[in-house]
GROMACS .gro file of C-alpha atoms in nm:
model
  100
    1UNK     CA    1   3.584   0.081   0.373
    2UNK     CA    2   3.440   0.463   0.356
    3UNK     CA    3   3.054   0.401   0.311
    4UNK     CA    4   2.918   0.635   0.039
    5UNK     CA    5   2.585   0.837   0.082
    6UNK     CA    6   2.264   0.656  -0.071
    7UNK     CA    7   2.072   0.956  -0.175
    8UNK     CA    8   1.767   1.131  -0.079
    9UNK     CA    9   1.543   0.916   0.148
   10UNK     CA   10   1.156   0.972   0.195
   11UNK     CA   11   0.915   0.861   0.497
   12UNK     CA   12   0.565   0.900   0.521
   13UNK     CA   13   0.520   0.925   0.912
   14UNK     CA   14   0.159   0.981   1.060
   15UNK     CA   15   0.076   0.957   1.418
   16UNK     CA   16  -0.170   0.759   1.546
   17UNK     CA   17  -0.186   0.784   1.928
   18UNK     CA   18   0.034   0.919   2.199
   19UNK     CA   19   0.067   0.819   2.538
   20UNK     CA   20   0.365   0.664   2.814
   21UNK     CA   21   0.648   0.476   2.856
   22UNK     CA   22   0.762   0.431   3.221
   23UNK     CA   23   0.659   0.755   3.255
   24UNK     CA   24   0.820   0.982   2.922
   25UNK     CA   25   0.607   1.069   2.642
   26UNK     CA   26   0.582   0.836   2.352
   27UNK     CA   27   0.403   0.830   2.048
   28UNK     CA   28   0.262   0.542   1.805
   29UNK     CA   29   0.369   0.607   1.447
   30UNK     CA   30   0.253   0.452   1.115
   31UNK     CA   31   0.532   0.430   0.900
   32UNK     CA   32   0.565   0.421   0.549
   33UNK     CA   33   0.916   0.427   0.387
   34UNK     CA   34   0.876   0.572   0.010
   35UNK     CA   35   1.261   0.500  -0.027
   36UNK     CA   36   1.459   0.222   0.101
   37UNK     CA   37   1.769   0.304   0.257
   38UNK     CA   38   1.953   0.177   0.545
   39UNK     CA   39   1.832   0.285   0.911
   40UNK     CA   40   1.587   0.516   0.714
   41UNK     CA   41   1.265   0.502   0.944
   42UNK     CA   42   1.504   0.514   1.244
   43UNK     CA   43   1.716   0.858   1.113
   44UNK     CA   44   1.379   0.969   1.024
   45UNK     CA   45   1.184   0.920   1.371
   46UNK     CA   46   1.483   1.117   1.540
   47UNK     CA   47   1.490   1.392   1.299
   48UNK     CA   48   1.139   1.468   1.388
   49UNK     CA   49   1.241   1.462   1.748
   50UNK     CA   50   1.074   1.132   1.804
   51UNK     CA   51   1.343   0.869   1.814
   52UNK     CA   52   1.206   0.529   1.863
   53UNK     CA   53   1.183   0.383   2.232
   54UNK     CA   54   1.460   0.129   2.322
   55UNK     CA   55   1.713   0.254   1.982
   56UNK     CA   56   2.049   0.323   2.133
   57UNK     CA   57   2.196   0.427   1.841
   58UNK     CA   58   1.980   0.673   1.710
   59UNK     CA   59   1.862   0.811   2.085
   60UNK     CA   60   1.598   0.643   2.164
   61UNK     CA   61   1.705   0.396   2.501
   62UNK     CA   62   1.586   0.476   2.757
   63UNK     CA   63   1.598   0.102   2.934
   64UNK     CA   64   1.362  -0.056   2.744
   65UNK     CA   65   1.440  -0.412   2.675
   66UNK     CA   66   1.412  -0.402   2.320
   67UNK     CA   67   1.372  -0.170   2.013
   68UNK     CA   68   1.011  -0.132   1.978
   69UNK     CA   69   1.001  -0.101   1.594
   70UNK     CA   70   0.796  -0.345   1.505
   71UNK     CA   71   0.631  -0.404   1.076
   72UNK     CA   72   0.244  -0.453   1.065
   73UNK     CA   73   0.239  -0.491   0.737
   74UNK     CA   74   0.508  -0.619   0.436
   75UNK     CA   75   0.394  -0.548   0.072
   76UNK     CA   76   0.580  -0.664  -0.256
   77UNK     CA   77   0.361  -0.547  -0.533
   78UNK     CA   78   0.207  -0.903  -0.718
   79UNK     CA   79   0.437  -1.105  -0.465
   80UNK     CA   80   0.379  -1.134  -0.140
   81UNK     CA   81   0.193  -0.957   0.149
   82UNK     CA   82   0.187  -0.990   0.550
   83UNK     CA   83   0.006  -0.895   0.814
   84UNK     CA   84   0.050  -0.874   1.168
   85UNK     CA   85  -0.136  -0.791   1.482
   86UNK     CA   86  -0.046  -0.457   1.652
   87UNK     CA   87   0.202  -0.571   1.903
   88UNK     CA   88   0.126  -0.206   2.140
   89UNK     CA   89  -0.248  -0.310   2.161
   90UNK     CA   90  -0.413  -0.435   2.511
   91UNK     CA   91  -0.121  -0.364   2.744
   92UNK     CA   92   0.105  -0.641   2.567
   93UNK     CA   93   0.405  -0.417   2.683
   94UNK     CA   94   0.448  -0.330   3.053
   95UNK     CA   95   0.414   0.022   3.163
   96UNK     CA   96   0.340   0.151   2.770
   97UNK     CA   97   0.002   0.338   2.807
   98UNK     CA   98  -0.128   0.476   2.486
   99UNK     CA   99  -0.486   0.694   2.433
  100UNK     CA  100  -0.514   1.027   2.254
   0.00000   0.00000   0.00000
């Protein structure tokens, strides 16, 4: 089954700090999808020429052990919202060094 395009798509990307990863530069991004289409933030991140670390489809592995695309926050207006702690903070992730 031929899967149609979903439309325009819309990211608000802002970056936060950059830094290392085994030795390549890496950046820490907040974002925020305006739009909600399929692999959005991950077609966005490469676009910009900053594909996330550890996504082999979209360019990104480079023999990390995971995708490191992680939420910090879920929102649904009058519903529900989460928060999480920063998963990149205090050296949680072996040889990922992050400072401006």
């Amino acid at each position: 089954k031929k899967r149609r395009h979903s439309g325009p798509a819309a990211t608000d990307v802002r970056v936060l700090e950059r830094g290392t990863y085994r030795g390549r530069a890496v950046a820490k991004l907040l974002l925020k999808p305006e739009t909600g289409r399929r692999h959005q933030l991950r077609v966005h991140c490469k676009a910009l020429g900053l594909p996330i670390v550890g996504d082999a489809t979209y360019g990104g592995d480079d023999g990390a052990p995971r995708m490191m695309l992680h939420a910090h926050q879920l929102r649904l207006p009058d519903l529900l919202e989460v928060v999480a702690p920063d998963p990149f903070a205090g050296g949680a992730i072996a040889g990922l060094e992050l400072g401006d």
